[in-house]
Backbone as ProteinMPNN parsed JSONL, in Angstrom:
{"seq_chain_A": "MNCPYGNNRFCTSIPAQTREKVCEGCRIKTYAKGQQFSQKFWSRGVSLLLEGIVVVGELGSEENSHIISSGIATSGDIIGQLASQTPAAIHDRSTMFLTDGAVALFEENVAKSLFETDLDFVKAVFDSCMRCCVAESDKMMREVGGKDSYAAVRYVVEYCQRHHIPQLTHEQIATVSNRRRPTVTKVLHKILEQEPELFQPIEETNSSIQGLGSRYS", "coords_chain_A": {"N_chain_A": [[-16.926, -5.459, 16.544], [-15.137, -7.453, 16.955], [-13.439, -7.889, 14.805], [-11.436, -9.665, 12.488], [-9.527, -8.249, 11.18], [-8.998, -6.065, 12.669], [-6.714, -4.937, 13.862], [-5.358, -3.159, 12.297], [-3.609, -0.075, 11.469], [-5.274, 2.126, 11.033], [-7.814, 1.575, 12.19], [-7.059, 1.122, 14.838], [-6.296, 3.631, 15.554], [-8.445, 5.231, 16.124], [-10.933, 6.363, 18.503], [-12.812, 4.197, 20.756], [-15.614, 4.641, 20.628], [-15.972, 5.865, 18.125], [-14.934, 3.864, 16.565], [-16.813, 1.86, 16.923], [-19.007, 2.88, 15.501], [-17.877, 2.914, 12.971], [-17.447, 0.179, 12.522], [-20.085, -0.722, 12.43], [-20.963, 0.271, 10.019], [-19.443, -1.011, 8.155], [-18.398, -2.967, 5.396], [-16.874, -5.825, 4.412], [-14.772, -6.907, 1.812], [-13.077, -9.306, -0.175], [-10.209, -9.587, -2.323], [-8.452, -10.808, -5.185], [-5.02, -11.524, -5.929], [-3.611, -9.585, -8.494], [-5.982, -8.506, -9.466], [-7.518, -5.681, -10.99], [-8.662, -2.302, -10.806], [-10.356, 0.694, -11.753], [-9.474, 3.798, -10.242], [-11.728, 5.186, -9.664], [-13.542, 3.293, -8.926], [-13.325, 3.023, -6.202], [-14.5, 5.257, -5.151], [-17.046, 5.484, -4.189], [-17.62, 5.628, -1.598], [-15.888, 5.289, 1.413], [-12.865, 3.631, 1.287], [-10.958, 1.251, 2.875], [-7.904, -0.272, 3.064], [-7.381, -3.392, 4.33], [-5.853, -5.666, 4.366], [-3.038, -6.967, 2.611], [-1.331, -5.721, -0.378], [-1.471, -2.883, -2.414], [-0.902, -1.398, -5.568], [-0.786, 1.744, -7.209], [-1.356, 3.441, -10.251], [-0.668, 4.206, -13.717], [-2.093, 2.616, -16.549], [-0.4, 0.85, -19.162], [0.06, 0.856, -22.754], [-2.329, -0.594, -25.117], [-1.065, -2.803, -26.105], [0.669, -3.354, -24.098], [-0.334, -3.887, -21.098], [0.702, -3.584, -18.627], [1.009, -2.16, -15.415], [2.119, 1.128, -14.67], [3.56, 2.038, -11.954], [2.904, 4.446, -9.379], [2.314, 4.802, -6.806], [1.761, 3.29, -3.584], [0.129, 1.113, -1.26], [-0.779, -0.277, 1.913], [-1.894, -2.417, 4.631], [-4.216, -0.662, 6.62], [-4.243, 1.688, 5.234], [-6.019, 4.297, 3.565], [-7.592, 3.825, 0.52], [-9.427, 4.928, -1.13], [-11.809, 7.579, -1.492], [-14.873, 9.488, -1.073], [-16.238, 10.576, -4.158], [-16.719, 13.302, -4.351], [-14.774, 14.407, -2.799], [-12.29, 14.093, -3.857], [-9.897, 14.894, -6.434], [-10.984, 14.91, -9.86], [-9.197, 13.916, -11.766], [-7.746, 11.941, -10.503], [-9.399, 9.753, -10.545], [-9.011, 8.514, -12.954], [-6.837, 6.938, -12.747], [-5.348, 3.695, -12.112], [-5.805, 0.898, -9.908], [-4.091, -1.883, -8.57], [-4.084, -5.111, -7.162], [-1.378, -6.291, -5.619], [-0.952, -8.464, -4.1], [-3.066, -11.027, -2.647], [-5.931, -9.582, -1.086], [-7.845, -7.627, 1.348], [-10.596, -5.441, 1.803], [-12.17, -2.819, 3.557], [-15.267, -1.471, 3.087], [-17.014, 1.497, 3.227], [-20.104, 2.542, 2.698], [-21.616, 5.214, 0.699], [-23.618, 6.739, 2.123], [-23.029, 6.098, 4.761], [-20.357, 6.928, 4.963], [-20.645, 9.699, 4.465], [-22.166, 10.477, 6.669], [-20.377, 9.958, 8.784], [-18.284, 11.707, 8.111], [-19.578, 14.122, 8.52], [-20.314, 14.142, 11.178], [-18.425, 13.068, 12.928], [-15.504, 13.952, 14.214], [-13.167, 12.616, 14.896], [-13.077, 10.505, 13.101], [-12.785, 11.918, 10.704], [-10.263, 13.091, 11.139], [-8.68, 10.758, 11.234], [-8.973, 9.733, 8.643], [-7.881, 11.878, 7.21], [-5.232, 11.892, 8.227], [-4.362, 9.393, 7.3], [-4.514, 9.737, 4.52], [-2.692, 11.847, 4.151], [-0.349, 10.606, 4.954], [-0.126, 8.342, 3.253], [-0.854, 9.185, 0.607], [0.496, 11.543, 0.237], [3.072, 11.934, 1.75], [4.232, 9.312, 1.481], [3.885, 8.831, -1.267], [5.396, 10.914, -2.304], [7.96, 10.184, -1.444], [8.216, 7.751, -2.795], [8.116, 8.575, -5.501], [10.428, 10.118, -5.655], [12.442, 8.214, -5.119], [11.905, 6.041, -6.836], [11.12, 7.182, -9.281], [12.965, 9.231, -9.722], [15.591, 8.447, -9.39], [18.295, 5.99, -9.627], [18.271, 2.421, -10.524], [19.099, 0.985, -8.289], [18.315, 2.611, -6.126], [15.555, 2.573, -6.558], [14.761, -0.15, -6.26], [15.732, -0.557, -3.716], [14.046, 1.122, -2.278], [11.615, -0.315, -2.301], [12.311, -2.627, -0.861], [12.979, -1.464, 1.602], [10.522, -0.314, 2.234], [8.955, -2.577, 2.665], [10.247, -3.625, 4.914], [9.813, -1.537, 6.737], [7.06, -1.616, 7.034], [6.631, -4.078, 8.047], [6.295, -6.234, 6.263], [6.531, -9.37, 4.72], [9.271, -10.057, 2.577], [8.854, -9.292, -0.866], [8.289, -11.037, -4.006], [10.631, -11.235, -6.768], [9.342, -10.457, -9.098], [7.138, -9.014, -8.148], [8.453, -6.902, -6.854], [9.598, -5.758, -9.092], [7.311, -4.751, -10.347], [6.444, -2.726, -8.55], [8.683, -1.051, -8.511], [8.972, -0.285, -11.111], [10.805, -1.512, -12.829], [12.68, -3.918, -14.807], [12.461, -7.464, -14.368], [14.972, -9.015, -14.421], [16.764, -6.933, -13.844], [15.971, -6.227, -11.273], [16.684, -8.56, -9.867], [19.519, -8.51, -10.054], [20.062, -6.116, -8.694], [19.046, -6.668, -6.148], [20.883, -8.519, -5.179], [23.098, -6.847, -4.924], [22.172, -5.069, -2.968], [21.87, -6.83, -0.855], [24.515, -7.435, -0.343], [25.586, -4.921, 0.336], [23.81, -3.628, 2.111], [22.693, -5.484, 4.135], [21.099, -5.44, 6.391], [18.634, -4.451, 5.696], [17.033, -6.521, 4.975], [16.055, -7.707, 7.172], [13.744, -8.029, 9.935], [12.824, -4.995, 11.605], [13.161, -5.051, 14.366], [15.177, -6.865, 14.643], [17.605, -6.135, 13.548], [20.243, -6.374, 14.296], [20.882, -9.0, 14.371], [22.007, -12.227, 13.131], [22.548, -12.696, 9.589], [22.536, -15.017, 8.274], [21.671, -17.306, 5.759], [20.006, -15.673, 4.3], [20.794, -15.093, 1.711], [20.059, -17.215, 0.043], [17.386, -16.818, -0.412], [17.247, -14.901, -2.319], [18.555, -15.776, -4.516]], "CA_chain_A": [[-15.69, -5.076, 17.203], [-14.243, -8.608, 16.951], [-13.018, -8.024, 13.421], [-10.122, -10.29, 12.362], [-8.602, -7.273, 10.594], [-9.133, -4.867, 13.487], [-5.471, -4.399, 14.404], [-4.681, -2.263, 11.364], [-3.285, 1.193, 12.128], [-6.379, 3.08, 10.956], [-8.837, 1.251, 13.186], [-6.519, 1.264, 16.192], [-6.016, 5.04, 15.822], [-9.68, 5.958, 16.444], [-11.512, 5.993, 19.801], [-13.739, 3.062, 20.747], [-16.949, 5.076, 20.208], [-15.915, 6.039, 16.675], [-14.686, 2.548, 15.971], [-18.08, 1.129, 16.927], [-19.796, 3.395, 14.37], [-17.199, 2.458, 11.751], [-17.709, -1.253, 12.361], [-21.492, -0.918, 12.061], [-21.161, 0.623, 8.62], [-18.364, -1.616, 7.375], [-18.644, -4.178, 4.596], [-15.539, -6.31, 4.028], [-14.695, -7.711, 0.601], [-11.73, -9.798, -0.466], [-9.812, -9.478, -3.722], [-7.365, -11.718, -5.535], [-3.792, -10.977, -6.52], [-3.698, -9.275, -9.909], [-7.208, -7.798, -9.836], [-7.32, -4.255, -11.242], [-9.859, -1.474, -10.821], [-10.167, 2.131, -11.868], [-9.528, 4.455, -8.947], [-13.105, 5.63, -9.466], [-14.258, 2.181, -8.302], [-13.263, 3.163, -4.748], [-14.963, 6.595, -4.779], [-18.467, 5.459, -3.845], [-17.682, 5.735, -0.145], [-14.508, 5.297, 1.876], [-12.325, 2.276, 1.162], [-9.803, 1.073, 3.74], [-7.193, -1.523, 2.811], [-7.207, -4.115, 5.587], [-4.836, -6.709, 4.22], [-2.47, -7.035, 1.276], [-0.616, -4.569, -0.924], [-2.047, -2.339, -3.642], [-0.138, -0.366, -6.259], [-1.606, 2.682, -7.959], [-0.603, 4.03, -11.343], [-1.27, 4.318, -15.039], [-1.95, 1.441, -17.398], [0.353, 1.082, -20.374], [-0.683, 0.795, -24.004], [-3.129, -1.799, -25.304], [-0.144, -3.912, -26.311], [1.332, -3.61, -22.83], [-1.258, -3.441, -20.052], [1.427, -3.554, -17.358], [0.784, -0.891, -14.725], [3.271, 1.96, -14.336], [3.151, 2.383, -10.594], [3.326, 5.723, -8.808], [1.852, 4.83, -5.429], [1.652, 1.979, -2.942], [-0.64, 1.142, -0.014], [-0.859, -1.547, 2.625], [-2.897, -2.488, 5.693], [-4.445, 0.552, 7.379], [-4.221, 2.866, 4.354], [-7.217, 4.632, 2.797], [-7.292, 3.75, -0.914], [-10.473, 5.6, -1.888], [-12.745, 8.426, -0.771], [-16.031, 9.942, -1.837], [-15.86, 11.275, -5.388], [-16.791, 14.748, -4.139], [-13.654, 14.863, -1.983], [-11.031, 13.823, -4.539], [-9.839, 15.465, -7.788], [-11.484, 14.004, -10.888], [-8.086, 13.295, -12.495], [-7.31, 10.744, -9.782], [-10.284, 8.64, -10.875], [-8.552, 7.867, -14.177], [-5.727, 6.047, -12.422], [-5.727, 2.304, -11.882], [-5.257, 0.234, -8.735], [-3.913, -3.313, -8.778], [-3.7, -5.865, -5.978], [-0.103, -6.982, -5.812], [-1.155, -9.716, -3.366], [-4.454, -11.158, -2.201], [-6.192, -8.516, -0.129], [-9.183, -7.406, 1.899], [-10.905, -4.016, 1.875], [-13.381, -2.407, 4.268], [-15.989, -0.484, 2.282], [-18.03, 2.266, 3.935], [-20.944, 3.079, 1.634], [-21.681, 6.676, 0.626], [-24.412, 7.347, 3.197], [-22.288, 5.895, 6.01], [-19.187, 7.8, 4.919], [-21.078, 11.088, 4.605], [-22.572, 10.687, 8.054], [-19.175, 10.0, 9.613], [-17.572, 12.938, 7.797], [-20.326, 15.281, 9.012], [-20.633, 14.09, 12.605], [-17.385, 12.479, 13.776], [-14.226, 14.585, 13.927], [-12.094, 11.627, 15.013], [-13.046, 9.789, 11.824], [-12.226, 12.849, 9.723], [-8.828, 13.194, 11.416], [-8.031, 9.506, 10.876], [-8.921, 9.679, 7.181], [-6.916, 12.898, 6.785], [-3.888, 11.419, 8.561], [-4.026, 8.293, 6.396], [-4.289, 10.287, 3.18], [-1.448, 12.611, 4.176], [0.765, 9.666, 5.07], [-0.028, 7.451, 2.101], [-0.989, 9.854, -0.692], [1.403, 12.681, 0.132], [4.435, 11.635, 2.186], [4.747, 8.074, 0.873], [3.945, 9.008, -2.718], [6.547, 11.775, -2.581], [9.162, 9.37, -1.261], [8.273, 6.773, -3.875], [8.438, 9.245, -6.757], [11.836, 10.52, -5.608], [13.335, 7.054, -5.152], [11.618, 5.186, -7.995], [11.054, 7.948, -10.516], [14.017, 10.22, -9.907], [16.943, 7.945, -9.143], [18.675, 4.806, -10.4], [17.596, 1.163, -10.19], [19.433, 0.599, -6.922], [17.446, 3.372, -5.227], [14.169, 2.152, -6.765], [14.566, -1.456, -5.635], [15.97, -0.368, -2.286], [12.829, 1.71, -1.712], [10.621, -1.371, -2.092], [12.803, -3.466, 0.237], [12.862, -0.692, 2.833], [9.087, -0.177, 2.509], [8.507, -3.852, 3.253], [10.794, -3.705, 6.27], [9.161, -0.515, 7.557], [5.666, -2.002, 7.266], [6.625, -5.461, 8.541], [5.767, -7.073, 5.193], [7.506, -10.337, 4.21], [9.828, -9.574, 1.321], [8.091, -9.644, -2.055], [9.014, -11.753, -5.058], [11.323, -10.351, -7.703], [8.355, -9.924, -10.035], [6.362, -7.997, -7.437], [9.335, -5.743, -6.683], [9.721, -5.14, -10.417], [6.084, -3.99, -10.595], [6.437, -1.516, -7.731], [9.829, -0.187, -8.827], [8.957, 0.015, -12.541], [12.022, -2.045, -13.421], [12.575, -5.268, -15.344], [12.768, -8.478, -13.361], [16.408, -9.301, -14.33], [17.409, -5.799, -13.171], [15.657, -6.356, -9.847], [17.498, -9.65, -9.314], [20.896, -8.026, -9.915], [20.125, -5.09, -7.657], [18.815, -7.302, -4.844], [22.158, -9.095, -4.737], [23.948, -5.73, -4.493], [21.656, -4.578, -1.69], [22.175, -7.851, 0.145], [25.931, -7.306, -0.017], [25.925, -3.608, 0.882], [22.909, -3.245, 3.202], [21.951, -6.706, 4.494], [20.153, -5.196, 7.48], [17.323, -4.11, 5.142], [16.256, -7.742, 4.762], [15.684, -8.247, 8.469], [12.758, -7.243, 10.683], [13.455, -3.857, 12.262], [13.531, -5.405, 15.736], [16.262, -7.835, 14.647], [18.616, -5.683, 12.596], [21.588, -6.706, 14.757], [21.051, -10.446, 14.419], [22.715, -12.83, 12.009], [21.852, -12.703, 8.303], [22.801, -16.304, 7.654], [20.584, -17.919, 5.046], [19.226, -14.717, 3.519], [21.208, -15.101, 0.313], [19.346, -18.238, -0.733], [16.051, -16.326, -0.752], [17.333, -13.974, -3.435], [19.441, -16.349, -5.535]], "C_chain_A": [[-14.681, -6.225, 17.238], [-13.758, -8.909, 15.539], [-11.634, -8.665, 13.344], [-9.077, -9.355, 11.778], [-8.453, -6.029, 11.471], [-7.848, -4.256, 14.01], [-4.725, -3.501, 13.422], [-4.547, -0.872, 11.982], [-4.385, 2.234, 12.023], [-7.369, 2.811, 12.087], [-8.329, 1.423, 14.611], [-6.233, 2.725, 16.543], [-7.251, 5.828, 16.245], [-10.246, 5.477, 17.781], [-12.556, 4.887, 19.661], [-15.121, 3.46, 20.237], [-17.012, 5.261, 18.688], [-15.745, 4.694, 15.98], [-15.973, 1.729, 15.905], [-18.96, 1.572, 15.761], [-19.206, 2.938, 13.041], [-17.514, 0.99, 11.484], [-19.153, -1.517, 11.916], [-21.736, -0.642, 10.585], [-20.172, -0.017, 7.677], [-18.829, -2.865, 6.633], [-17.295, -4.627, 4.036], [-15.631, -7.189, 2.78], [-13.252, -8.122, 0.375], [-11.472, -9.755, -1.965], [-8.582, -10.347, -3.965], [-6.176, -10.963, -6.12], [-3.986, -10.76, -8.023], [-4.96, -8.553, -10.328], [-6.937, -6.302, -9.955], [-8.659, -3.531, -11.303], [-9.456, -0.041, -11.109], [-10.235, 2.73, -10.469], [-10.941, 4.92, -8.625], [-13.943, 4.559, -8.774], [-14.352, 2.369, -6.789], [-13.866, 4.472, -4.257], [-16.437, 6.652, -4.404], [-18.694, 5.548, -2.336], [-16.278, 5.976, 0.357], [-14.031, 3.854, 1.859], [-11.017, 2.189, 1.935], [-9.161, -0.28, 3.451], [-6.873, -2.188, 4.144], [-6.069, -5.117, 5.532], [-4.333, -6.708, 2.779], [-1.755, -5.767, 0.878], [-1.263, -4.17, -2.241], [-1.069, -1.341, -4.247], [-1.103, 0.465, -7.088], [-0.771, 3.269, -9.079], [-1.397, 4.115, -12.62], [-1.07, 3.019, -15.799], [-1.186, 1.805, -18.65], [-0.542, 1.042, -21.606], [-1.495, -0.485, -24.088], [-2.232, -3.018, -25.49], [0.552, -4.311, -25.011], [0.485, -3.042, -21.701], [-0.606, -3.399, -18.677], [1.272, -2.187, -16.709], [2.103, -0.176, -14.467], [2.966, 2.571, -12.985], [3.716, 3.725, -10.146], [2.854, 5.867, -7.367], [1.715, 3.42, -4.892], [0.891, 2.138, -1.632], [-0.646, -0.243, 0.606], [-1.843, -1.422, 3.783], [-2.981, -1.196, 6.502], [-4.443, 1.816, 6.554], [-5.575, 3.05, 3.668], [-6.86, 4.601, 1.316], [-8.38, 4.397, -1.758], [-11.393, 6.392, -0.999], [-13.926, 8.766, -1.659], [-15.58, 10.769, -3.033], [-15.825, 12.784, -5.19], [-15.587, 15.296, -3.392], [-12.305, 14.63, -2.643], [-11.058, 14.423, -5.932], [-10.262, 14.445, -8.836], [-10.359, 13.275, -11.608], [-7.615, 12.012, -11.835], [-8.144, 9.53, -10.178], [-9.845, 7.895, -12.134], [-7.4, 6.908, -13.926], [-6.254, 4.651, -12.118], [-5.104, 1.797, -10.586], [-5.172, -1.259, -9.016], [-3.48, -3.973, -7.473], [-2.431, -6.653, -6.292], [-0.118, -8.334, -5.113], [-2.657, -9.888, -3.16], [-4.707, -10.098, -1.126], [-7.621, -8.474, 0.364], [-9.376, -5.907, 2.094], [-12.181, -3.813, 2.676], [-14.025, -1.284, 3.465], [-17.064, 0.179, 3.137], [-18.866, 2.97, 2.877], [-21.147, 4.582, 1.781], [-22.455, 7.294, 1.779], [-23.708, 7.227, 4.544], [-21.107, 6.854, 6.067], [-19.573, 9.263, 5.123], [-21.463, 11.398, 6.044], [-21.364, 10.82, 8.978], [-18.386, 11.284, 9.374], [-18.256, 14.158, 8.419], [-20.479, 15.303, 10.53], [-19.491, 13.635, 13.507], [-16.011, 13.026, 13.401], [-13.07, 13.596, 14.009], [-11.955, 10.813, 13.73], [-12.395, 10.656, 10.751], [-10.716, 12.962, 9.901], [-8.087, 11.932, 10.977], [-7.902, 9.355, 9.363], [-7.882, 10.664, 6.658], [-5.489, 12.432, 7.044], [-3.445, 10.312, 7.611], [-3.702, 8.809, 5.007], [-2.998, 11.09, 3.113], [-0.246, 11.679, 4.21], [0.965, 8.888, 3.774], [0.033, 8.212, 0.779], [-0.049, 11.034, -0.862], [2.825, 12.265, 0.486], [5.008, 10.398, 1.489], [4.867, 8.199, -0.636], [5.129, 9.884, -3.113], [7.845, 10.992, -2.473], [9.322, 8.369, -2.408], [8.684, 7.424, -5.187], [9.894, 9.683, -6.793], [12.764, 9.321, -5.795], [13.154, 6.216, -6.411], [11.673, 5.968, -9.298], [12.233, 8.849, -10.778], [15.426, 9.729, -9.718], [17.186, 6.66, -9.944], [17.966, 3.557, -9.892], [17.895, 0.715, -8.77], [18.497, 1.3, -5.941], [16.0, 2.901, -5.337], [13.882, 0.827, -6.069], [14.76, -1.351, -4.128], [14.731, 0.214, -1.606], [11.808, 0.62, -1.391], [11.032, -2.257, -0.919], [12.627, -2.752, 1.568], [11.404, -0.5, 3.225], [8.567, -1.444, 3.185], [9.01, -3.988, 4.682], [10.04, -2.765, 7.208], [7.736, -0.899, 7.922], [5.526, -3.454, 7.707], [5.96, -6.415, 7.541], [6.845, -8.076, 4.783], [7.987, -9.899, 2.834], [9.081, -10.142, 0.116], [8.947, -10.456, -3.025], [9.704, -10.742, -5.968], [10.332, -9.692, -8.664], [7.517, -8.824, -9.391], [7.194, -6.736, -7.218], [9.503, -5.005, -8.0], [8.498, -4.285, -10.733], [6.09, -2.68, -9.83], [7.515, -0.54, -8.179], [9.901, 0.219, -10.292], [10.28, -0.363, -13.218], [11.775, -3.439, -13.96], [13.02, -6.265, -14.287], [14.262, -8.809, -13.292], [17.182, -8.183, -13.624], [17.202, -5.89, -11.672], [16.531, -7.428, -9.202], [18.932, -9.203, -9.078], [21.013, -7.031, -8.773], [19.925, -5.693, -6.273], [20.104, -7.919, -4.303], [23.099, -7.995, -4.244], [23.498, -5.198, -3.134], [21.992, -5.562, -0.575], [23.626, -7.765, 0.584], [26.22, -6.016, 0.744], [25.077, -3.208, 2.083], [22.066, -4.436, 3.649], [20.906, -6.489, 5.582], [18.756, -4.857, 6.971], [16.432, -5.336, 4.942], [15.819, -8.383, 6.076], [14.573, -7.411, 9.092], [13.462, -6.144, 11.46], [13.929, -4.21, 13.657], [14.772, -6.281, 15.786], [17.415, -7.427, 13.74], [20.034, -6.011, 13.03], [21.847, -8.203, 14.804], [21.729, -10.952, 13.166], [21.881, -12.794, 10.746], [22.047, -14.026, 7.591], [21.533, -16.857, 7.002], [19.787, -16.963, 4.185], [19.551, -14.815, 2.032], [20.436, -16.082, -0.517], [17.974, -17.767, -1.148], [16.086, -15.473, -2.016], [18.301, -14.469, -4.506], [18.64, -16.774, -6.749]], "O_chain_A": [[-13.503, -6.004, 17.518], [-13.682, -10.071, 15.139], [-10.734, -8.247, 14.072], [-7.879, -9.625, 11.866], [-7.844, -5.045, 11.051], [-7.88, -3.154, 14.557], [-3.584, -3.119, 13.679], [-5.282, -0.528, 12.907], [-4.434, 3.148, 12.846], [-7.717, 3.715, 12.847], [-9.084, 1.827, 15.495], [-5.956, 3.034, 17.702], [-7.129, 6.974, 16.68], [-10.062, 4.318, 18.152], [-13.111, 4.673, 18.583], [-15.742, 2.702, 19.492], [-17.984, 4.863, 18.047], [-16.345, 4.435, 14.937], [-16.197, 0.992, 14.945], [-19.588, 0.74, 15.106], [-19.935, 2.616, 12.103], [-17.812, 0.607, 10.352], [-19.409, -2.424, 11.124], [-22.614, -1.25, 9.971], [-20.067, 0.388, 6.519], [-19.554, -3.7, 7.174], [-16.654, -3.897, 3.279], [-16.461, -8.095, 2.703], [-12.323, -7.379, 0.694], [-12.394, -9.87, -2.772], [-7.782, -10.584, -3.061], [-6.327, -9.902, -6.724], [-4.467, -11.646, -8.731], [-5.019, -8.03, -11.441], [-6.223, -5.722, -9.137], [-9.654, -4.071, -11.787], [-8.358, 0.391, -10.757], [-10.964, 2.234, -9.61], [-11.312, 5.036, -7.457], [-14.935, 4.87, -8.114], [-15.32, 1.939, -6.162], [-13.764, 4.783, -3.07], [-17.016, 7.734, -4.31], [-19.833, 5.542, -1.869], [-15.548, 6.786, -0.213], [-14.715, 2.96, 2.358], [-10.084, 2.952, 1.686], [-9.81, -1.318, 3.582], [-6.179, -1.614, 4.984], [-5.406, -5.38, 6.536], [-5.099, -6.478, 1.844], [-1.589, -4.851, 1.684], [-1.564, -5.02, -3.08], [-0.477, -0.534, -3.532], [-2.102, -0.039, -7.602], [0.407, 3.567, -8.879], [-2.628, 4.097, -12.615], [-0.013, 2.394, -15.71], [-1.298, 2.923, -19.153], [-1.761, 1.18, -21.503], [-1.37, -1.363, -23.234], [-2.585, -4.127, -25.088], [0.97, -5.456, -24.845], [0.575, -1.855, -21.386], [-1.288, -3.2, -17.672], [1.392, -1.164, -17.383], [3.091, -0.805, -14.088], [2.191, 3.523, -12.891], [4.841, 4.092, -10.483], [2.982, 6.939, -6.774], [1.57, 2.466, -5.657], [0.993, 3.17, -0.97], [-0.533, -1.252, -0.09], [-2.548, -0.418, 3.894], [-1.975, -0.695, 7.004], [-4.619, 2.908, 7.094], [-6.2, 2.079, 3.242], [-5.922, 5.278, 0.895], [-8.273, 4.416, -2.984], [-11.731, 5.964, 0.105], [-13.98, 8.388, -2.829], [-14.649, 11.567, -2.929], [-14.999, 13.472, -5.789], [-15.386, 16.51, -3.347], [-11.272, 14.938, -2.049], [-12.115, 14.468, -6.562], [-9.945, 13.261, -8.723], [-10.539, 12.13, -12.023], [-7.14, 11.099, -12.51], [-7.65, 8.403, -10.151], [-10.266, 6.76, -12.355], [-7.029, 6.143, -14.816], [-7.449, 4.455, -11.896], [-4.008, 2.215, -10.212], [-6.073, -1.834, -9.627], [-2.615, -3.457, -6.766], [-2.43, -7.559, -7.124], [0.619, -9.243, -5.493], [-3.432, -8.982, -3.468], [-3.81, -9.76, -0.354], [-8.492, -9.187, -0.134], [-8.456, -5.193, 2.493], [-13.157, -4.543, 2.5], [-13.392, -0.263, 3.199], [-17.922, -0.499, 3.703], [-18.386, 3.898, 2.227], [-20.889, 5.156, 2.839], [-22.0, 8.278, 2.362], [-23.778, 8.136, 5.371], [-20.878, 7.511, 7.082], [-18.907, 9.985, 5.865], [-21.124, 12.458, 6.571], [-21.333, 11.69, 9.848], [-17.875, 11.884, 10.319], [-17.587, 15.117, 8.802], [-20.742, 16.356, 11.111], [-19.571, 13.794, 14.725], [-15.424, 12.619, 12.399], [-12.094, 13.725, 13.27], [-10.845, 10.474, 13.323], [-11.557, 10.183, 9.983], [-9.971, 12.931, 8.921], [-6.995, 12.016, 10.414], [-6.87, 8.913, 8.857], [-7.095, 10.331, 5.772], [-4.627, 12.564, 6.174], [-2.297, 10.289, 7.167], [-2.732, 8.375, 4.386], [-2.281, 11.018, 2.115], [0.766, 11.944, 3.56], [2.08, 8.787, 3.262], [0.873, 7.918, -0.071], [0.183, 11.483, -1.984], [3.696, 12.245, -0.384], [6.125, 10.428, 0.972], [5.84, 7.727, -1.223], [5.785, 9.637, -4.125], [8.728, 11.126, -3.32], [10.422, 8.168, -2.923], [9.518, 6.88, -5.911], [10.531, 9.628, -7.844], [13.747, 9.396, -6.533], [14.13, 5.735, -6.987], [12.203, 5.486, -10.299], [12.493, 9.207, -11.927], [16.374, 10.5, -9.865], [16.397, 6.294, -10.816], [17.166, 3.618, -8.958], [17.037, 0.125, -8.114], [17.951, 0.669, -5.036], [15.291, 2.835, -4.333], [12.877, 0.694, -5.371], [14.037, -1.981, -3.356], [14.407, -0.163, -0.48], [11.202, 0.637, -0.319], [10.201, -2.601, -0.079], [12.182, -3.351, 2.547], [11.075, -0.52, 4.411], [7.824, -1.374, 4.165], [8.268, -4.422, 5.563], [9.675, -3.14, 8.322], [7.254, -0.547, 8.998], [4.42, -3.993, 7.733], [5.172, -7.282, 7.918], [7.977, -7.67, 4.521], [7.197, -9.423, 2.018], [8.725, -11.32, 0.088], [10.166, -10.545, -2.879], [9.399, -9.55, -5.939], [10.47, -8.516, -9.001], [7.223, -7.813, -10.029], [6.69, -5.624, -7.38], [9.545, -3.775, -8.029], [8.628, -3.212, -11.321], [5.778, -1.631, -10.394], [7.282, 0.668, -8.221], [10.786, 0.98, -10.681], [10.796, 0.37, -14.062], [10.778, -4.076, -13.617], [13.844, -5.957, -13.426], [14.796, -8.883, -12.185], [18.138, -8.449, -12.896], [18.126, -5.662, -10.89], [17.059, -7.224, -8.109], [19.504, -9.48, -8.024], [21.951, -7.094, -7.978], [20.574, -5.266, -5.318], [20.377, -7.845, -3.105], [23.816, -8.185, -3.262], [24.319, -4.913, -2.263], [22.359, -5.154, 0.527], [23.937, -7.995, 1.752], [27.009, -6.015, 1.689], [25.565, -2.522, 2.981], [20.84, -4.393, 3.546], [19.945, -7.251, 5.689], [17.787, -4.961, 7.724], [15.222, -5.206, 4.76], [15.271, -9.485, 6.079], [14.466, -6.217, 8.814], [14.584, -6.34, 11.926], [14.975, -3.734, 14.097], [15.37, -6.436, 16.851], [18.126, -8.286, 13.218], [20.952, -5.937, 12.213], [22.918, -8.633, 15.233], [21.993, -10.183, 12.243], [20.653, -12.853, 10.806], [21.744, -14.133, 6.402], [20.464, -16.874, 7.612], [18.954, -17.412, 3.397], [18.671, -14.637, 1.19], [20.174, -15.813, -1.69], [17.434, -18.257, -2.14], [15.075, -15.336, -2.705], [18.806, -13.682, -5.306], [19.208, -17.28, -7.717]]}, "name": "protein", "num_of_chains": 1, "seq": "MNCPYGNNRFCTSIPAQTREKVCEGCRIKTYAKGQQFSQKFWSRGVSLLLEGIVVVGELGSEENSHIISSGIATSGDIIGQLASQTPAAIHDRSTMFLTDGAVALFEENVAKSLFETDLDFVKAVFDSCMRCCVAESDKMMREVGGKDSYAAVRYVVEYCQRHHIPQLTHEQIATVSNRRRPTVTKVLHKILEQEPELFQPIEETNSSIQGLGSRYS"}
């Protein structure tokens, strides 16, 4: 119960009794920035992202292994479920750690037991999947896949603000938004001019923006 990652929104959303069972069956592993795995890698139990940012998508050609992102997850998001509970097509997708990260892994027997006996756990997993895999993915596809570069880059900046994530590098934003790095740099300057409040913590949107420009020059 004294987990250093315990303040994520998934763990804090479940009752203490359920949380105790979750902690008993939890195995935490850390991963390095840039590591990639097939989505099937996470289907041997339930995988909860505790720290860091993960992008999900399709790998390019052999000549260009750059991921074409279509989903994003951060602390408190479920990034994998039991294979029996997810469509087989999803397993062909790839996940990449955009930053260093940590994942809580609940092995198959633990996950099955929780799914069969603990409704609060089931609700928490369902809520996480609906938020991350449905609502957030829909928003990302509309902004990144269906609009211009300004909307795509703006989505990433707004996502970071909404999730209290320090702003990413230009290269990381380019990966999430499926844009080239020079394009991201140009758009960031436009956003800074037109919507500077997006670069501030939500609690401080009315404070001064002095000094922000140097971060994106």
